PDB file of C-alpha atoms in Angstrom:
ATOM      1  CA  MET A 346      61.501 107.938 173.699  1.00 43.00           C
ATOM      2  CA  ASN A 347      59.771 109.513 176.694  1.00 47.00           C
ATOM      3  CA  GLY A 348      58.123 106.196 177.512  1.00 49.00           C
ATOM      4  CA  VAL A 349      55.956 106.274 174.366  1.00 44.00           C
ATOM      5  CA  ARG A 350      55.748 102.970 172.525  1.00 54.00           C
ATOM      6  CA  LEU A 351      55.349 103.213 168.774  1.00 45.00           C
ATOM      7  CA  ARG A 352      53.098 100.795 166.983  1.00 55.00           C
ATOM      8  CA  PRO A 353      54.497  99.067 163.846  1.00 51.00           C
ATOM      9  CA  ARG A 354      52.465 101.433 161.652  1.00 49.00           C
ATOM     10  CA  ASP A 355      53.895 104.447 163.511  1.00 45.00           C
ATOM     11  CA  VAL A 356      57.445 103.158 162.976  1.00 43.00           C
ATOM     12  CA  PHE A 357      56.676 102.681 159.281  1.00 42.00           C
ATOM     13  CA  MET A 358      55.356 106.242 158.945  1.00 45.00           C
ATOM     14  CA  THR A 359      58.529 107.706 160.500  1.00 47.00           C
ATOM     15  CA  GLN A 360      60.633 106.407 157.582  1.00 51.00           C
ATOM     16  CA  PRO A 361      61.701 108.810 154.781  1.00 54.00           C
ATOM     17  CA  PRO A 362      59.073 109.085 152.001  1.00 53.00           C
ATOM     18  CA  SER A 363      61.190 107.231 149.423  1.00 78.00           C
ATOM     19  CA  LEU A 364      61.908 104.371 151.826  1.00 83.00           C
ATOM     20  CA  ARG A 365      58.227 104.218 152.774  1.00 85.00           C
ATOM     21  CA  SER A 366      57.324 103.926 149.093  1.00 86.00           C
ATOM     22  CA  LEU A 367      59.892 101.170 148.612  1.00 87.00           C
ATOM     23  CA  LEU A 368      58.680  99.130 151.589  1.00 89.00           C
ATOM     24  CA  SER A 369      55.045  99.732 150.696  1.00 90.00           C
ATOM     25  CA  GLY A 370      55.661  98.576 147.127  1.00 90.00           C
ATOM     26  CA  ILE A 371      57.478  95.430 148.255  1.00 92.00           C
ATOM     27  CA  ALA A 372      54.642  94.573 150.652  1.00 94.00           C
ATOM     28  CA  ARG A 373      52.047  95.168 147.934  1.00 94.00           C
ATOM     29  CA  VAL A 374      53.830  92.898 145.452  1.00 95.00           C
ATOM     30  CA  ALA A 375      54.320  90.175 148.078  1.00 96.00           C
ATOM     31  CA  ASP A 376      50.639  90.322 149.030  1.00 97.00           C
ATOM     32  CA  THR A 377      49.548  90.110 145.393  1.00 97.00           C
ATOM     33  CA  LEU A 378      51.797  87.150 144.567  1.00 98.00           C
ATOM     34  CA  ALA A 379      50.793  85.327 147.750  1.00 98.00           C
ATOM     35  CA  GLY A 380      47.136  85.958 146.949  1.00 98.00           C
ATOM     36  CA  ILE A 381      47.509  84.461 143.464  1.00 98.00           C
ATOM     37  CA  VAL A 382      49.245  81.361 144.846  1.00 98.00           C
ATOM     38  CA  ILE A 383      46.653  80.902 147.604  1.00 98.00           C
ATOM     39  CA  LEU A 384      43.836  81.268 145.069  1.00 98.00           C
ATOM     40  CA  GLY A 385      45.527  78.733 142.792  1.00 96.00           C
ATOM     41  CA  VAL A 386      45.916  76.147 145.562  1.00 94.00           C
ATOM     42  CA  ALA A 387      42.302  76.711 146.620  1.00 95.00           C
ATOM     43  CA  LEU A 388      41.127  76.100 143.043  1.00 95.00           C
ATOM     44  CA  ASP A 389      43.227  72.924 142.897  1.00 93.00           C
ATOM     45  CA  HIS A 390      41.426  71.537 145.927  1.00 91.00           C
ATOM     46  CA  LEU A 391      38.029  72.796 144.816  1.00 93.00           C
ATOM     47  CA  PHE A 392      38.199  71.172 141.388  1.00 89.00           C
ATOM     48  CA  ALA A 393      40.593  68.312 142.270  1.00 84.00           C
ATOM     49  CA  LEU A 394      43.095  69.614 139.719  1.00 76.00           C
ATOM     50  CA  PRO A 395      46.451  68.109 140.827  1.00 66.00           C
ATOM     51  CA  LEU A 396      47.614  65.962 137.914  1.00 64.00           C
ATOM     52  CA  PRO A 397      49.539  62.639 137.968  1.00 59.00           C
ATOM     53  CA  GLY A 398      53.265  63.222 137.532  1.00 64.00           C
ATOM     54  CA  TRP A 399      53.089  66.951 138.329  1.00 63.00           C
ATOM     55  CA  GLY A 400      54.978  66.357 141.577  1.00 63.00           C
ATOM     56  CA  SER A 401      58.146  65.494 139.640  1.00 68.00           C
ATOM     57  CA  TRP A 402      58.439  69.199 138.764  1.00 71.00           C
ATOM     58  CA  ARG A 403      58.567  70.342 142.376  1.00 84.00           C
ATOM     59  CA  LEU A 404      62.342  70.521 142.821  1.00 88.00           C
ATOM     60  CA  TRP A 405      62.780  72.165 139.427  1.00 91.00           C
ATOM     61  CA  GLY A 406      60.500  74.936 140.636  1.00 93.00           C
ATOM     62  CA  LEU A 407      63.286  76.197 142.880  1.00 95.00           C
ATOM     63  CA  VAL A 408      65.177  77.364 139.777  1.00 96.00           C
ATOM     64  CA  PRO A 409      62.632  79.901 138.424  1.00 97.00           C
ATOM     65  CA  LEU A 410      61.644  80.876 141.971  1.00 97.00           C
ATOM     66  CA  SER A 411      65.256  81.692 142.899  1.00 98.00           C
ATOM     67  CA  LEU A 412      65.854  83.510 139.614  1.00 98.00           C
ATOM     68  CA  GLY A 413      62.686  85.510 140.147  1.00 98.00           C
ATOM     69  CA  VAL A 414      63.657  86.583 143.664  1.00 98.00           C
ATOM     70  CA  TRP A 415      67.137  87.591 142.479  1.00 98.00           C
ATOM     71  CA  LEU A 416      65.761  89.501 139.484  1.00 98.00           C
ATOM     72  CA  GLU A 417      63.167  91.317 141.618  1.00 98.00           C
ATOM     73  CA  ALA A 418      65.873  92.400 144.073  1.00 97.00           C
ATOM     74  CA  SER A 419      68.317  93.373 141.314  1.00 98.00           C
ATOM     75  CA  ALA A 420      65.783  95.451 139.363  1.00 97.00           C
ATOM     76  CA  THR A 421      64.544  97.169 142.522  1.00 95.00           C
ATOM     77  CA  HIS A 422      68.158  97.948 143.471  1.00 95.00           C
ATOM     78  CA  ALA A 423      68.726  99.489 140.019  1.00 95.00           C
ATOM     79  CA  PHE A 424      65.662 101.709 140.494  1.00 93.00           C
ATOM     80  CA  TRP A 425      66.855 102.787 143.931  1.00 91.00           C
ATOM     81  CA  THR A 426      70.554 103.269 143.104  1.00 93.00           C
ATOM     82  CA  HIS A 427      70.521 104.630 139.554  1.00 92.00           C
ATOM     83  CA  GLY A 428      67.054 106.162 139.289  1.00 89.00           C
ATOM     84  CA  HIS A 429      66.779 107.456 142.870  1.00 88.00           C
ATOM     85  CA  GLY A 430      63.248 106.076 143.014  1.00 86.00           C
ATOM     86  CA  THR A 431      61.299 102.865 143.501  1.00 88.00           C
ATOM     87  CA  PRO A 432      59.053 100.565 141.441  1.00 88.00           C
ATOM     88  CA  ASN A 433      56.166 101.952 143.494  1.00 84.00           C
ATOM     89  CA  PRO A 434      54.153 104.383 141.288  1.00 81.00           C
ATOM     90  CA  GLU A 435      54.125 106.792 144.229  1.00 80.00           C
ATOM     91  CA  SER A 436      57.898 107.325 143.867  1.00 83.00           C
ATOM     92  CA  HIS A 437      58.983 107.123 140.232  1.00 84.00           C
ATOM     93  CA  PRO A 438      62.712 107.149 139.357  1.00 88.00           C
ATOM     94  CA  ALA A 439      64.075 110.587 138.514  1.00 87.00           C
ATOM     95  CA  ARG A 440      65.447 109.350 135.184  1.00 93.00           C
ATOM     96  CA  LEU A 441      65.189 106.438 132.766  1.00 96.00           C
ATOM     97  CA  VAL A 442      66.928 103.439 134.335  1.00 96.00           C
ATOM     98  CA  VAL A 443      68.949 101.382 131.834  1.00 96.00           C
ATOM     99  CA  GLU A 444      71.441  99.752 134.200  1.00 96.00           C
ATOM    100  CA  GLY A 445      71.376  96.321 135.804  1.00 97.00           C
ATOM    101  CA  PRO A 446      68.631  94.029 134.482  1.00 98.00           C
ATOM    102  CA  TYR A 447      67.224  96.988 132.541  1.00 98.00           C
ATOM    103  CA  SER A 448      70.204  96.708 130.187  1.00 96.00           C
ATOM    104  CA  TRP A 449      68.736  93.489 128.754  1.00 97.00           C
ATOM    105  CA  SER A 450      65.019  93.662 129.623  1.00 98.00           C
ATOM    106  CA  ARG A 451      62.624  96.599 129.551  1.00 98.00           C
ATOM    107  CA  HIS A 452      60.401  94.925 132.138  1.00 98.00           C
ATOM    108  CA  PRO A 453      62.534  92.759 134.450  1.00 98.00           C
ATOM    109  CA  LEU A 454      60.128  93.208 137.371  1.00 98.00           C
ATOM    110  CA  TYR A 455      57.245  91.678 135.422  1.00 98.00           C
ATOM    111  CA  LEU A 456      59.571  88.883 134.320  1.00 98.00           C
ATOM    112  CA  ALA A 457      60.686  88.301 137.920  1.00 98.00           C
ATOM    113  CA  ARG A 458      57.119  88.003 139.193  1.00 98.00           C
ATOM    114  CA  HIS A 459      56.147  85.533 136.495  1.00 98.00           C
ATOM    115  CA  LEU A 460      59.200  83.427 137.341  1.00 98.00           C
ATOM    116  CA  MET A 461      58.307  83.446 141.034  1.00 98.00           C
ATOM    117  CA  LEU A 462      54.715  82.449 140.324  1.00 98.00           C
ATOM    118  CA  PHE A 463      55.707  79.682 137.924  1.00 96.00           C
ATOM    119  CA  GLY A 464      58.286  78.369 140.393  1.00 96.00           C
ATOM    120  CA  SER A 465      55.671  78.389 143.146  1.00 95.00           C
ATOM    121  CA  ALA A 466      53.241  76.514 140.887  1.00 93.00           C
ATOM    122  CA  CYS A 467      55.841  73.788 140.332  1.00 91.00           C
ATOM    123  CA  ILE A 468      56.874  73.532 143.987  1.00 91.00           C
ATOM    124  CA  LEU A 469      53.261  73.319 145.167  1.00 90.00           C
ATOM    125  CA  ALA A 470      52.239  71.051 142.269  1.00 90.00           C
ATOM    126  CA  SER A 471      49.473  73.533 141.517  1.00 91.00           C
ATOM    127  CA  PRO A 472      48.162  73.522 137.927  1.00 92.00           C
ATOM    128  CA  ALA A 473      45.680  76.276 138.797  1.00 95.00           C
ATOM    129  CA  THR A 474      48.524  78.572 139.879  1.00 95.00           C
ATOM    130  CA  ALA A 475      50.241  77.909 136.538  1.00 95.00           C
ATOM    131  CA  VAL A 476      47.031  78.822 134.695  1.00 96.00           C
ATOM    132  CA  LEU A 477      46.629  81.990 136.764  1.00 98.00           C
ATOM    133  CA  THR A 478      50.242  82.874 135.915  1.00 98.00           C
ATOM    134  CA  LEU A 479      49.428  82.523 132.219  1.00 98.00           C
ATOM    135  CA  LEU A 480      46.342  84.719 132.606  1.00 98.00           C
ATOM    136  CA  LEU A 481      48.442  87.311 134.426  1.00 98.00           C
ATOM    137  CA  TYR A 482      50.947  87.235 131.559  1.00 98.00           C
ATOM    138  CA  LEU A 483      48.165  88.038 129.082  1.00 98.00           C
ATOM    139  CA  VAL A 484      47.030  90.998 131.179  1.00 98.00           C
ATOM    140  CA  VAL A 485      50.606  92.261 131.527  1.00 98.00           C
ATOM    141  CA  GLU A 486      51.437  91.764 127.845  1.00 98.00           C
ATOM    142  CA  PHE A 487      48.333  93.341 126.341  1.00 98.00           C
ATOM    143  CA  VAL A 488      47.182  95.829 128.989  1.00 98.00           C
ATOM    144  CA  LEU A 489      49.807  96.866 131.539  1.00 97.00           C
ATOM    145  CA  ILE A 490      52.922  97.018 129.356  1.00 98.00           C
ATOM    146  CA  PRO A 491      51.342  99.082 126.522  1.00 98.00           C
ATOM    147  CA  ARG A 492      49.978 101.520 129.090  1.00 97.00           C
ATOM    148  CA  GLU A 493      53.304 101.773 130.918  1.00 96.00           C
ATOM    149  CA  GLU A 494      55.363 102.167 127.753  1.00 98.00           C
ATOM    150  CA  ALA A 495      53.077 104.924 126.489  1.00 97.00           C
ATOM    151  CA  ARG A 496      53.637 106.783 129.760  1.00 95.00           C
ATOM    152  CA  LEU A 497      57.415 106.297 129.563  1.00 96.00           C
ATOM    153  CA  ALA A 498      57.501 107.423 125.919  1.00 97.00           C
ATOM    154  CA  GLY A 499      55.616 110.564 126.865  1.00 96.00           C
ATOM    155  CA  ARG A 500      57.982 111.269 129.735  1.00 94.00           C
ATOM    156  CA  PHE A 501      61.364 110.450 128.176  1.00 95.00           C
ATOM    157  CA  ALA A 502      60.563 110.928 124.451  1.00 96.00           C
ATOM    158  CA  ALA A 503      63.511 110.152 122.142  1.00 96.00           C
ATOM    159  CA  GLU A 504      65.594 108.666 124.958  1.00 97.00           C
ATOM    160  CA  TYR A 505      62.986 105.987 125.600  1.00 97.00           C
ATOM    161  CA  GLU A 506      62.448 105.324 121.894  1.00 97.00           C
ATOM    162  CA  ALA A 507      66.183 104.660 121.474  1.00 97.00           C
ATOM    163  CA  TYR A 508      66.121 102.418 124.541  1.00 97.00           C
ATOM    164  CA  ARG A 509      63.072 100.555 123.218  1.00 96.00           C
ATOM    165  CA  ARG A 510      64.834  99.848 119.916  1.00 96.00           C
ATOM    166  CA  ARG A 511      67.944  98.613 121.719  1.00 96.00           C
ATOM    167  CA  VAL A 512      66.413  96.478 124.481  1.00 97.00           C
ATOM    168  CA  SER A 513      63.687  93.860 124.154  1.00 97.00           C
ATOM    169  CA  LYS A 514      60.471  93.827 126.125  1.00 97.00           C
ATOM    170  CA  TRP A 515      61.364  90.593 127.922  1.00 97.00           C
ATOM    171  CA  VAL A 516      64.879  89.268 127.199  1.00 96.00           C
ATOM    172  CA  THR A 517      67.622  90.585 124.916  1.00 93.00           C
ATOM    173  CA  ILE A 518      70.520  88.361 123.914  1.00 87.00           C
ATOM    174  CA  ARG A 519      73.455  90.396 122.639  1.00 73.00           C
ATOM    175  CA  ARG A 520      76.602  89.325 120.865  1.00 54.00           C
ATOM    176  CA  HIS A 521      79.809  91.353 120.931  1.00 45.00           C
ATOM    177  CA  GLN A 522      78.095  94.144 122.895  1.00 48.00           C
ATOM    178  CA  VAL A 523      80.360  96.825 124.337  1.00 46.00           C
ATOM    179  CA  VAL A 524      79.186  98.392 127.596  1.00 47.00           C
ATOM    180  CA  SER A 525      80.808 101.411 129.228  1.00 48.00           C
ATOM    181  CA  SER A 526      82.206 101.284 132.764  1.00 47.00           C
ATOM    182  CA  SER A 527      79.111 103.133 134.019  1.00 51.00           C
ATOM    183  CA  GLY A 528      76.884 100.301 132.799  1.00 50.00           C
ATOM    184  CA  ARG A 529      75.371 102.379 129.986  1.00 54.00           C
ATOM    185  CA  ILE A 530      75.444 101.204 126.396  1.00 51.00           C
ATOM    186  CA  PRO A 531      77.313 103.669 124.164  1.00 54.00           C
ATOM    187  CA  PRO A 532      75.536 105.309 121.199  1.00 52.00           C
ATOM    188  CA  GLU A 533      74.996 103.118 118.188  1.00 49.00           C
ATOM    189  CA  THR A 534      77.830 103.111 115.674  1.00 45.00           C
ATOM    190  CA  SER A 535      77.827 102.473 111.961  1.00 40.00           C
ATOM    191  CA  ASP A 536      78.441  98.788 112.734  1.00 45.00           C
ATOM    192  CA  PRO A 537      76.019  97.976 115.562  1.00 47.00           C
ATOM    193  CA  PRO A 538      76.243  94.684 117.482  1.00 47.00           C
ATOM    194  CA  LYS A 539      73.989  91.827 116.523  1.00 45.00           C
ATOM    195  CA  THR A 540      70.971  91.681 118.795  1.00 49.00           C
ATOM    196  CA  HIS A 541      68.406  88.918 119.134  1.00 48.00           C
ATOM    197  CA  PHE A 542      65.090  89.707 120.760  1.00 52.00           C
ATOM    198  CA  ILE A 543      62.786  87.527 122.811  1.00 56.00           C
ATOM    199  CA  GLY A 544      59.323  88.937 123.343  1.00 55.00           C
ATOM    200  CA  HIS A 545      59.725  91.644 120.704  1.00 54.00           C
ATOM    201  CA  ARG A 546      57.509  92.091 117.671  1.00 53.00           C
ATOM    202  CA  LYS A 547      59.313  93.276 114.589  1.00 50.00           C
ATOM    203  CA  ARG A 548      57.516  96.219 113.024  1.00 49.00           C
ATOM    204  CA  ARG A 549      56.682  96.103 109.348  1.00 46.00           C
ATOM    205  CA  SER A 550      58.108  98.892 107.276  1.00 42.00           C
TER     206      SER A 550
END
């Protein structure tokens, strides 16, 4: 390269815009999660919060942590492959993504990050991290999700409303659901499958 050495930032800036957005978003999420965990551990030591018996949960923390990492990767892959975009607000998907984890959760990325934080709290025996995870959930549930869903409803209109009725905010458990080979759920029939929602408020008529 004509003897010119590129700095890491220069190498990053030579990537295609969509890939830059993806990598930037991943780094931002990792920094945020690490910051929450570090703050939680610091609060534990500051207020002497570690509780007797908490350490017995450490190995179990690997379960939600692993699930969270897998779900984060799977949802990001669905954005990249099916939506031709990234979770980074700078590079929105070109269409509404309903494949992969989005076929059973409207917000799998939020779910993944809560799982990773809770798993980290267990592994590190950090009650403060668990409390911070709960506080983050409240912010996500009552501030971020309503704002995001309003934006998606404005962008995709009836398509998003149909998706919102079909898929729960957090976890949808379906019975006898038929899914097409493309991963999309076919239009509702006169005899729709039974669907049970977790994290979904039933509207009053």
